[in-house]
Amino acid sequence: MRLFGWSPIVPSRYGNRFAYGHVREEGRDLVISGGIGCSIMPVRFGVVPEITVIEISA
């Protein structure tokens, strides 16, 4: 669930830090997608289903 680009409830000890999007930390890149399905409740708010394609090149 995302409201105005912010996730009010994130079931993670890292909170919103790794909730969604591209994160660059200590010279490393991490991409967190919105996913394609649901978890416990069959409801999605503010996040469209997505499949992320990442191309790695030299």
The first five atom37 places (N, CA, C, CB, O) and aatype in JSON, in Angstrom:
{
  "aatype": [12, 1, 10, 13, 7, 17, 15, 14, 9, 19, 14, 15, 1, 18, 7, 2, 1, 13, 0, 18, 7, 8, 19, 1, 6, 6, 7, 1, 3, 10, 19, 9, 15, 7, 7, 9, 7, 4, 15, 9, 12, 14, 19, 1, 13, 7, 19, 19, 14, 6, 9, 16, 19, 9, 6, 9, 15, 0],
  "atom_mask": [
    [1, 1, 1, 1, 1],
    [1, 1, 1, 1, 1],
    [1, 1, 1, 1, 1],
    [1, 1, 1, 1, 1],
    [1, 1, 1, 0, 1],
    [1, 1, 1, 1, 1],
    [1, 1, 1, 1, 1],
    [1, 1, 1, 1, 1],
    [1, 1, 1, 1, 1],
    [1, 1, 1, 1, 1],
    [1, 1, 1, 1, 1],
    [1, 1, 1, 1, 1],
    [1, 1, 1, 1, 1],
    [1, 1, 1, 1, 1],
    [1, 1, 1, 0, 1],
    [1, 1, 1, 1, 1],
    [1, 1, 1, 1, 1],
    [1, 1, 1, 1, 1],
    [1, 1, 1, 1, 1],
    [1, 1, 1, 1, 1],
    [1, 1, 1, 0, 1],
    [1, 1, 1, 1, 1],
    [1, 1, 1, 1, 1],
    [1, 1, 1, 1, 1],
    [1, 1, 1, 1, 1],
    [1, 1, 1, 1, 1],
    [1, 1, 1, 0, 1],
    [1, 1, 1, 1, 1],
    [1, 1, 1, 1, 1],
    [1, 1, 1, 1, 1],
    [1, 1, 1, 1, 1],
    [1, 1, 1, 1, 1],
    [1, 1, 1, 1, 1],
    [1, 1, 1, 0, 1],
    [1, 1, 1, 0, 1],
    [1, 1, 1, 1, 1],
    [1, 1, 1, 0, 1],
    [1, 1, 1, 1, 1],
    [1, 1, 1, 1, 1],
    [1, 1, 1, 1, 1],
    [1, 1, 1, 1, 1],
    [1, 1, 1, 1, 1],
    [1, 1, 1, 1, 1],
    [1, 1, 1, 1, 1],
    [1, 1, 1, 1, 1],
    [1, 1, 1, 0, 1],
    [1, 1, 1, 1, 1],
    [1, 1, 1, 1, 1],
    [1, 1, 1, 1, 1],
    [1, 1, 1, 1, 1],
    [1, 1, 1, 1, 1],
    [1, 1, 1, 1, 1],
    [1, 1, 1, 1, 1],
    [1, 1, 1, 1, 1],
    [1, 1, 1, 1, 1],
    [1, 1, 1, 1, 1],
    [1, 1, 1, 1, 1],
    [1, 1, 1, 1, 1]
  ],
  "atom_positions": [
    [[0.85, -1.18, 0.0], [0.0, 0.0, 0.0], [0.89, 1.23, 0.0], [-0.97, 0.0, 1.22], [1.79, 1.36, 0.83]],
    [[0.64, 2.15, -0.94], [1.4, 3.39, -1.01], [0.45, 4.56, -1.13], [2.4, 3.38, -2.2], [-0.5, 4.52, -1.91]],
    [[0.69, 5.59, -0.36], [-0.1, 6.82, -0.4], [0.85, 7.98, -0.67], [-0.88, 7.04, 0.94], [1.71, 8.28, 0.15]],
    [[0.68, 8.63, -1.82], [1.5, 9.78, -2.21], [2.99, 9.45, -2.18], [1.21, 10.98, -1.29], [3.8, 10.27, -1.75]],
    [[3.37, 8.22, -2.63], [4.76, 7.82, -2.68], [5.34, 7.34, -1.37], [0.0, 0.0, 0.0], [6.55, 7.11, -1.29]],
    [[4.52, 7.17, -0.34], [4.98, 6.74, 0.97], [4.19, 5.52, 1.41], [4.85, 7.88, 2.01], [2.98, 5.45, 1.18]],
    [[4.84, 4.57, 2.04], [4.17, 3.36, 2.52], [3.92, 3.49, 4.02], [5.01, 2.09, 2.21], [4.87, 3.43, 4.8]],
    [[2.66, 3.67, 4.44], [2.39, 3.83, 5.87], [2.62, 2.57, 6.69], [0.97, 4.28, 6.05], [2.97, 2.65, 7.87]],
    [[2.44, 1.4, 6.08], [2.65, 0.14, 6.79], [3.59, -0.73, 5.97], [1.29, -0.6, 7.05], [3.26, -1.14, 4.86]],
    [[4.76, -1.01, 6.51], [5.73, -1.87, 5.84], [6.12, -2.96, 6.83], [6.99, -1.05, 5.34], [6.72, -2.66, 7.87]],
    [[5.8, -4.22, 6.53], [6.13, -5.3, 7.46], [7.61, -5.68, 7.4], [5.27, -6.52, 7.18], [7.94, -6.81, 7.05]],
    [[8.48, -4.75, 7.74], [9.92, -4.97, 7.69], [10.59, -4.19, 8.8], [10.49, -4.57, 6.31], [10.13, -3.11, 9.16]],
    [[11.66, -4.72, 9.34], [12.38, -3.99, 10.38], [13.12, -2.78, 9.81], [13.36, -4.92, 11.09], [13.6, -1.94, 10.57]],
    [[13.23, -2.69, 8.47], [13.88, -1.55, 7.82], [12.9, -0.43, 7.48], [14.6, -2.01, 6.57], [13.32, 0.63, 7.01]],
    [[11.62, -0.64, 7.69], [10.62, 0.38, 7.42], [10.56, 0.76, 5.95], [0.0, 0.0, 0.0], [10.64, -0.11, 5.08]],
    [[10.43, 2.05, 5.66], [10.32, 2.54, 4.28], [11.64, 2.55, 3.53], [9.75, 3.93, 4.29], [11.66, 2.81, 2.32]],
    [[12.73, 2.28, 4.2], [14.05, 2.33, 3.57], [14.13, 1.42, 2.33], [15.13, 1.92, 4.57], [14.69, 1.82, 1.31]],
    [[13.58, 0.22, 2.42], [13.59, -0.71, 1.31], [12.17, -1.08, 0.89], [14.38, -1.96, 1.67], [11.91, -2.23, 0.55]],
    [[11.26, -0.13, 0.91], [9.86, -0.41, 0.6], [9.61, -0.52, -0.91], [8.97, 0.66, 1.19], [8.84, -1.38, -1.35]],
    [[10.25, 0.36, -1.71], [9.93, 0.38, -3.15], [10.95, 1.25, -3.88], [8.49, 0.91, -3.39], [11.42, 2.25, -3.34]],
    [[11.29, 0.86, -5.1], [12.1, 1.71, -5.97], [13.56, 1.33, -6.02], [0.0, 0.0, 0.0], [13.95, 0.23, -5.63]],
    [[14.37, 2.26, -6.52], [15.81, 2.07, -6.67], [16.52, 2.64, -5.46], [16.32, 2.74, -7.98], [16.33, 3.8, -5.1]],
    [[17.35, 1.81, -4.83], [18.12, 2.24, -3.65], [19.59, 2.05, -3.97], [17.71, 1.43, -2.37], [20.01, 0.96, -4.35]],
    [[20.38, 3.1, -3.8], [21.84, 3.01, -3.96], [22.45, 3.22, -2.59], [22.39, 4.06, -5.01], [22.23, 4.25, -1.95]],
    [[23.23, 2.24, -2.15], [23.81, 2.3, -0.81], [25.2, 1.67, -0.84], [22.9, 1.58, 0.22], [25.36, 0.53, -1.26]],
    [[26.2, 2.42, -0.38], [27.58, 1.96, -0.32], [28.08, 1.41, -1.66], [27.73, 0.9, 0.75], [28.75, 0.38, -1.7]],
    [[27.73, 2.1, -2.75], [28.18, 1.7, -4.08], [27.44, 0.51, -4.67], [0.0, 0.0, 0.0], [27.85, -0.01, -5.71]],
    [[26.37, 0.08, -4.02], [25.59, -1.05, -4.53], [24.2, -0.57, -4.89], [25.51, -2.2, -3.49], [23.69, 0.39, -4.3]],
    [[23.59, -1.23, -5.85], [22.25, -0.87, -6.31], [21.28, -1.99, -5.96], [22.23, -0.59, -7.82], [21.6, -3.17, -6.1]],
    [[20.1, -1.6, -5.52], [19.03, -2.54, -5.2], [17.75, -2.0, -5.79], [18.89, -2.77, -3.65], [17.43, -0.82, -5.63]],
    [[17.0, -2.85, -6.49], [15.73, -2.44, -7.08], [14.63, -3.27, -6.44], [15.75, -2.61, -8.63], [14.66, -4.5, -6.5]],
    [[13.66, -2.6, -5.84], [12.52, -3.26, -5.22], [11.29, -2.93, -6.04], [12.34, -2.83, -3.73], [10.92, -1.76, -6.15]],
    [[10.66, -3.93, -6.63], [9.49, -3.68, -7.47], [8.21, -3.77, -6.65], [9.44, -4.68, -8.64], [8.21, -4.22, -5.5]],
    [[7.13, -3.33, -7.25], [5.83, -3.41, -6.61], [5.25, -4.81, -6.66], [0.0, 0.0, 0.0], [4.26, -5.11, -5.99]],
    [[5.85, -5.67, -7.46], [5.4, -7.06, -7.56], [4.22, -7.22, -8.51], [0.0, 0.0, 0.0], [3.71, -6.25, -9.07]],
    [[3.81, -8.47, -8.67], [2.71, -8.74, -9.6], [1.46, -9.25, -8.91], [3.15, -9.73, -10.63], [0.41, -9.38, -9.55]],
    [[1.53, -9.55, -7.62], [0.36, -10.14, -6.95], [0.09, -9.53, -5.6], [0.0, 0.0, 0.0], [0.46, -8.39, -5.31]],
    [[-0.56, -10.31, -4.79], [-0.95, -9.88, -3.45], [-0.38, -10.86, -2.43], [-2.51, -9.78, -3.31], [0.05, -11.95, -2.79]],
    [[-0.38, -10.46, -1.18], [0.09, -11.36, -0.13], [-1.1, -11.86, 0.68], [1.11, -10.66, 0.79], [-1.82, -12.74, 0.22]],
    [[-1.31, -11.34, 1.85], [-2.36, -11.84, 2.74], [-3.75, -11.44, 2.26], [-2.14, -11.32, 4.15], [-4.64, -12.28, 2.15]],
    [[-3.93, -10.15, 1.97], [-5.23, -9.66, 1.52], [-5.2, -9.43, 0.02], [-5.62, -8.35, 2.27], [-4.22, -8.87, -0.49]],
    [[-6.24, -9.82, -0.72], [-6.24, -9.63, -2.17], [-6.59, -8.2, -2.57], [-7.23, -10.59, -2.82], [-7.54, -7.97, -3.31]],
    [[-5.81, -7.22, -2.07], [-6.09, -5.8, -2.3], [-4.78, -5.09, -2.58], [-6.83, -5.15, -1.08], [-3.77, -5.36, -1.93]],
    [[-4.77, -4.17, -3.56], [-3.61, -3.34, -3.85], [-4.07, -1.89, -3.86], [-2.95, -3.73, -5.22], [-5.03, -1.55, -4.55]],
    [[-3.39, -1.03, -3.12], [-3.71, 0.39, -3.08], [-2.49, 1.2, -3.48], [-4.2, 0.81, -1.67], [-1.45, 1.11, -2.83]],
    [[-2.59, 1.99, -4.55], [-1.54, 2.92, -4.93], [-0.33, 2.3, -5.59], [0.0, 0.0, 0.0], [0.63, 3.01, -5.9]],
    [[-0.34, 1.01, -5.82], [0.79, 0.35, -6.49], [0.22, -0.54, -7.59], [1.66, -0.49, -5.47], [-0.51, -1.5, -7.32]],
    [[0.56, -0.22, -8.82], [0.09, -1.05, -9.93], [0.98, -2.28, -10.02], [0.1, -0.25, -11.28], [2.17, -2.21, -9.69]],
    [[0.44, -3.42, -10.46], [1.29, -4.6, -10.65], [2.38, -4.31, -11.69], [0.43, -5.82, -11.09], [2.11, -3.65, -12.7]],
    [[3.59, -4.8, -11.44], [4.66, -4.54, -12.39], [5.65, -5.7, -12.42], [5.39, -3.23, -12.04], [5.84, -6.41, -11.42]],
    [[6.27, -5.87, -13.56], [7.39, -6.78, -13.71], [8.56, -5.91, -14.13], [7.11, -7.94, -14.77], [8.49, -5.23, -15.15]],
    [[9.62, -5.92, -13.34], [10.77, -5.07, -13.6], [11.81, -5.82, -14.41], [11.37, -4.57, -12.28], [12.18, -6.94, -14.06]],
    [[12.29, -5.2, -15.48], [13.34, -5.77, -16.31], [14.6, -4.94, -16.09], [12.92, -5.8, -17.84], [14.59, -3.72, -16.27]],
    [[15.67, -5.61, -15.7], [16.94, -4.92, -15.43], [17.98, -5.46, -16.4], [17.41, -5.12, -13.93], [18.22, -6.67, -16.46]],
    [[18.6, -4.57, -17.18], [19.65, -4.95, -18.1], [20.98, -4.59, -17.48], [19.46, -4.28, -19.47], [21.22, -3.44, -17.11]],
    [[21.86, -5.58, -17.38], [23.2, -5.36, -16.82], [24.19, -5.41, -17.96], [23.55, -6.44, -15.72], [24.24, -6.37, -18.73]],
    [[25.0, -4.35, -18.08], [25.99, -4.28, -19.14], [27.29, -3.7, -18.61], [25.47, -3.45, -20.32], [27.32, -3.08, -17.55]],
    [[28.35, -3.91, -19.35], [29.66, -3.41, -18.93], [29.83, -1.96, -19.28], [30.78, -4.21, -19.56], [30.87, -1.37, -19.0]]
  ]
}
